[in-house]
């Protein structure tokens, strides 16, 4: 299921060109904001369709490309900070018995894992519907695809920057 | 899909949690992707740390895509004619 970087890159470029060509026809009627969004939208759709429906995240992204960026992260991260502070305070307290301390830090660790799993689920498209096993595999695939997307977009940006420089 | 679900229930005793074996598998794969964990030589990396680094990394990738989209919009707007744009995209394929 995991494709090599170069194969994924070629698939992504192919799909992105197709998407961008379709955008061109409606160029004259689009506002600047819409055109900006179109670049990211076409890149995300190309990244997802390059996986050819083999992964959950790609199917979720294609069916809902405009999903809002999760805003709960600040609340969750401040909750995590409170948990970490509490665990440090408990470890410093000498009065707790060793076994009890171990129990407390274990349950705090479990709480942290649960909270961070929730955050991860909110970051992966379609993550809220996945079980833990699926989530891990999908995360790895999603990260690989994101890296390809960033790689190609960076190359295009530097090539465009070079092309727009005046020739001496 | 259902067999995967039932096997995860058995391994975690009915509680939906990531098991240690799954974390070890994730760490070994993520090790190649995340610089923070790659530099940490010890095998004992906590599950919550791995999850945190993964989330941070995904967020940074998202941000980079946003910034690159904005930059591309500005750059492509300054290039005239379809011929030049097509040539650039073609050069990516070589």
Coordinates of C-alpha atoms in Angstrom, one line a residue:
Chain A
X1 CA 0.0 0.0 0.0
X2 CA 2.9 2.4 0.6
X3 CA 4.2 3.8 -2.7
X4 CA 7.7 5.1 -3.2
X5 CA 8.2 8.8 -3.1
X6 CA 8.9 9.2 -6.8
X7 CA 5.8 7.3 -7.9
X8 CA 3.6 9.2 -5.6
X9 CA 5.2 12.5 -6.8
X10 CA 4.4 11.7 -10.5
X11 CA 0.8 10.7 -9.7
X12 CA 0.4 14.0 -7.8
X13 CA 1.8 16.2 -10.5
X14 CA -0.3 14.4 -13.2
X15 CA -3.5 14.9 -11.2
X16 CA -2.6 18.5 -10.2
X17 CA -2.1 19.5 -13.8
X18 CA -5.4 18.1 -14.7
X19 CA -7.1 20.0 -11.9
X20 CA -5.3 23.3 -12.7
X21 CA -6.3 23.0 -16.4
X22 CA -9.9 22.7 -15.3
X23 CA -9.6 25.8 -13.1
X24 CA -8.3 27.9 -16.0
X25 CA -11.6 27.9 -17.9
X26 CA -13.4 29.7 -15.1
X27 CA -10.5 32.1 -14.4
X28 CA -12.2 35.2 -15.6
X29 CA -15.2 35.0 -13.3
X30 CA -13.2 34.1 -10.1
X31 CA -12.3 36.6 -7.4
X32 CA -8.8 36.7 -6.0
X33 CA -9.9 34.9 -2.9
X34 CA -11.4 32.1 -5.0
X35 CA -8.3 31.8 -7.1
X36 CA -6.1 31.5 -4.0
X37 CA -8.4 28.8 -2.6
X38 CA -8.4 27.1 -6.0
X39 CA -4.7 26.5 -5.9
X40 CA -4.8 24.8 -2.4
X41 CA -8.0 23.0 -3.3
X42 CA -6.6 21.6 -6.5
X43 CA -3.4 20.5 -4.7
X44 CA -5.3 18.8 -1.9
X45 CA -7.6 17.0 -4.4
X46 CA -4.7 15.9 -6.5
X47 CA -2.9 14.6 -3.4
X48 CA -5.9 12.7 -2.4
X49 CA -6.7 11.3 -5.8
X50 CA -3.1 10.2 -6.3
X51 CA -3.9 7.5 -3.7
X52 CA -6.6 6.1 -6.0
X53 CA -9.2 5.5 -3.3
X54 CA -6.9 3.1 -1.4
X55 CA -6.9 5.1 1.9
X56 CA -9.6 6.4 4.1
X57 CA -8.1 9.9 4.5
X58 CA -8.0 10.4 0.7
X59 CA -11.6 9.4 0.2
X60 CA -12.6 11.6 3.1
X61 CA -10.6 14.6 1.7
X62 CA -12.2 14.2 -1.8
X63 CA -15.7 14.1 -0.4
X64 CA -15.0 17.1 1.9
X65 CA -12.1 19.2 0.7
X66 CA -13.2 22.3 2.5
X67 CA -13.2 20.9 6.0
X68 CA -12.5 23.6 8.6
X69 CA -9.1 23.5 10.4
X70 CA -9.6 22.1 13.9
X71 CA -9.8 24.9 16.5
X72 CA -10.1 22.7 19.6
X73 CA -6.3 22.3 19.7
X74 CA -5.7 25.2 22.0
X75 CA -8.2 23.8 24.6
X76 CA -6.8 20.3 24.3
X77 CA -3.1 21.5 24.5
X78 CA -3.9 23.6 27.7
X79 CA -5.5 20.5 29.1
X80 CA -2.5 18.4 28.3
X81 CA -0.2 21.0 29.9
X82 CA -2.3 20.8 33.1
X83 CA -2.0 17.0 33.1
X84 CA 1.8 17.2 32.6
X85 CA 2.1 19.8 35.5
X86 CA 0.0 17.6 37.7
X87 CA 2.2 14.6 37.0
X88 CA 5.3 16.5 37.8
X89 CA 3.8 17.7 41.1
X90 CA 2.9 14.1 42.0
X91 CA 6.3 12.8 41.2
X92 CA 7.9 15.5 43.4
X93 CA 5.6 14.6 46.4
X94 CA 7.7 12.2 48.6
X95 CA 4.7 11.2 50.7
X96 CA 3.1 9.0 48.0
X97 CA 3.9 5.3 48.2
X98 CA 5.8 4.1 45.2
X99 CA 3.0 1.8 44.0
X100 CA 0.4 4.5 44.2
X101 CA 2.7 7.0 42.4
X102 CA 3.2 4.4 39.6
X103 CA -0.5 4.0 39.3
X104 CA -1.1 7.7 39.1
X105 CA 1.6 8.4 36.5
X106 CA 0.3 5.5 34.5
X107 CA -3.2 6.8 34.5
X108 CA -2.0 10.3 33.6
X109 CA 0.0 8.8 30.7
X110 CA -3.1 7.0 29.5
X111 CA -5.1 10.3 29.8
X112 CA -2.4 12.1 27.7
X113 CA -2.5 9.3 25.1
X114 CA -6.3 9.5 24.9
X115 CA -6.3 13.3 24.5
X116 CA -3.5 13.3 21.9
X117 CA -5.2 10.6 20.0
X118 CA -8.2 12.8 19.8
X119 CA -6.1 15.7 18.5
X120 CA -4.6 13.4 15.8
X121 CA -8.0 12.2 14.8
X122 CA -9.1 15.8 14.2
X123 CA -6.0 16.4 12.0
X124 CA -6.4 13.4 9.7
X125 CA -9.3 13.8 7.2
X126 CA -12.0 11.3 8.2
X127 CA -10.0 10.5 11.4
X128 CA -13.0 10.8 13.7
X129 CA -14.5 7.6 12.2
X130 CA -11.3 5.5 12.4
X131 CA -10.3 3.0 15.1
X132 CA -6.8 3.2 16.6
X133 CA -5.2 0.6 14.3
X134 CA -6.6 2.3 11.1
X135 CA -5.6 5.7 12.5
X136 CA -1.9 4.8 12.8
X137 CA -1.7 3.4 9.2
X138 CA -3.7 6.3 7.8
X139 CA -1.4 8.8 9.6
X140 CA 1.7 7.4 8.1
X141 CA 0.2 7.4 4.6
X142 CA -1.1 11.0 5.1
X143 CA 2.2 12.3 6.3
X144 CA 4.0 10.7 3.3
X145 CA 1.5 12.3 0.9
X146 CA 1.7 15.7 2.6
X147 CA 5.5 15.6 2.2
X148 CA 5.1 14.9 -1.5
X149 CA 2.6 17.7 -1.9
X150 CA 5.0 20.2 -0.1
X151 CA 7.9 18.9 -2.2
X152 CA 6.1 19.5 -5.5
X153 CA 4.7 22.8 -4.5
X154 CA 8.1 24.0 -3.4
X155 CA 9.7 23.0 -6.7
X156 CA 6.9 24.8 -8.6
X157 CA 7.3 27.9 -6.5
X158 CA 11.1 28.1 -7.0
X159 CA 10.7 27.3 -10.7
X160 CA 8.1 30.1 -11.0
X161 CA 10.3 32.5 -9.1
X162 CA 13.2 31.8 -11.4
X163 CA 10.9 32.2 -14.5
X164 CA 9.6 35.5 -13.3
X165 CA 13.1 36.9 -12.8
X166 CA 14.1 39.3 -15.6
X167 CA 16.8 37.8 -17.9
X168 CA 20.1 39.7 -18.1
Chain B
X1 CA -12.6 -4.0 8.2
X2 CA -14.7 -5.8 10.8
X3 CA -12.0 -8.3 11.5
X4 CA -9.6 -5.5 12.1
X5 CA -11.9 -3.9 14.5
X6 CA -12.5 -7.1 16.5
X7 CA -8.8 -7.9 16.7
X8 CA -8.1 -4.4 18.1
X9 CA -10.8 -4.9 20.7
X10 CA -9.2 -8.2 21.8
X11 CA -5.7 -6.8 22.0
X12 CA -6.8 -3.8 24.1
X13 CA -9.3 -5.6 26.3
X14 CA -12.4 -3.8 25.0
X15 CA -10.9 -0.3 25.8
X16 CA -10.2 1.8 22.6
X17 CA -6.6 2.6 23.3
X18 CA -3.4 2.3 21.2
X19 CA -1.6 -0.8 22.4
X20 CA 2.2 -0.9 23.1
X21 CA 2.9 -3.1 20.0
X22 CA 1.2 -0.7 17.8
X23 CA 3.1 2.2 19.3
X24 CA 6.4 0.4 18.7
X25 CA 5.5 -0.2 15.1
X26 CA 4.5 3.4 14.7
X27 CA 7.7 4.7 16.3
X28 CA 9.9 2.6 14.0
X29 CA 8.2 4.0 10.9
X30 CA 7.9 7.5 12.2
X31 CA 11.5 7.5 13.2
X32 CA 12.4 7.9 9.6
X33 CA 10.0 10.8 9.2
X34 CA 10.3 12.8 12.4
X35 CA 13.7 14.4 13.1
X36 CA 13.0 14.8 16.9
X37 CA 12.5 11.1 17.4
X38 CA 15.2 10.1 15.0
X39 CA 17.8 11.9 17.0
X40 CA 16.6 10.2 20.2
X41 CA 18.7 7.0 20.2
X42 CA 16.9 5.2 23.0
X43 CA 14.2 2.7 22.1
X44 CA 11.9 3.9 24.9
X45 CA 9.8 6.7 23.5
X46 CA 6.5 7.3 25.2
X47 CA 3.3 7.0 23.3
X48 CA 2.1 10.5 24.2
X49 CA 5.4 12.0 23.0
X50 CA 5.1 10.2 19.6
X51 CA 1.5 11.4 19.2
X52 CA 2.5 14.9 20.1
X53 CA 5.4 15.0 17.7
X54 CA 3.1 13.5 15.0
X55 CA 0.4 16.1 15.5
X56 CA 3.0 19.0 15.5
X57 CA 4.6 17.7 12.3
X58 CA 1.2 17.4 10.5
X59 CA 0.3 20.9 11.6
X60 CA 3.6 22.3 10.3
X61 CA 3.0 20.5 7.0
X62 CA -0.5 22.0 6.7
X63 CA 0.9 25.5 7.4
X64 CA 3.6 25.0 4.8
X65 CA 1.0 24.0 2.2
X66 CA -1.0 27.1 3.0
X67 CA 2.0 29.4 2.7
X68 CA 3.1 27.7 -0.5
X69 CA -0.4 28.1 -2.0
X70 CA -0.3 31.8 -1.3
X71 CA 3.2 32.2 -2.7
X72 CA 2.3 30.2 -5.8
X73 CA -0.8 32.4 -6.3
X74 CA 1.4 35.5 -6.3
X75 CA 4.1 34.0 -8.5
X76 CA 1.8 32.5 -11.1
X77 CA -0.2 35.7 -11.3
X78 CA 2.9 37.6 -12.4
X79 CA 3.8 35.2 -15.2
X80 CA 2.2 36.1 -18.4
X81 CA 0.9 33.8 -21.2
X82 CA -0.2 30.2 -21.0
X83 CA 3.0 29.1 -22.8
X84 CA 5.3 30.0 -19.9
X85 CA 3.2 28.3 -17.3
X86 CA 2.9 25.1 -19.3
X87 CA 6.7 25.1 -19.8
X88 CA 7.3 25.4 -16.1
X89 CA 4.9 22.5 -15.3
X90 CA 6.5 20.5 -18.0
X91 CA 10.0 21.1 -16.5
X92 CA 8.7 19.5 -13.3
X93 CA 8.0 16.3 -15.1
X94 CA 11.6 15.9 -16.5

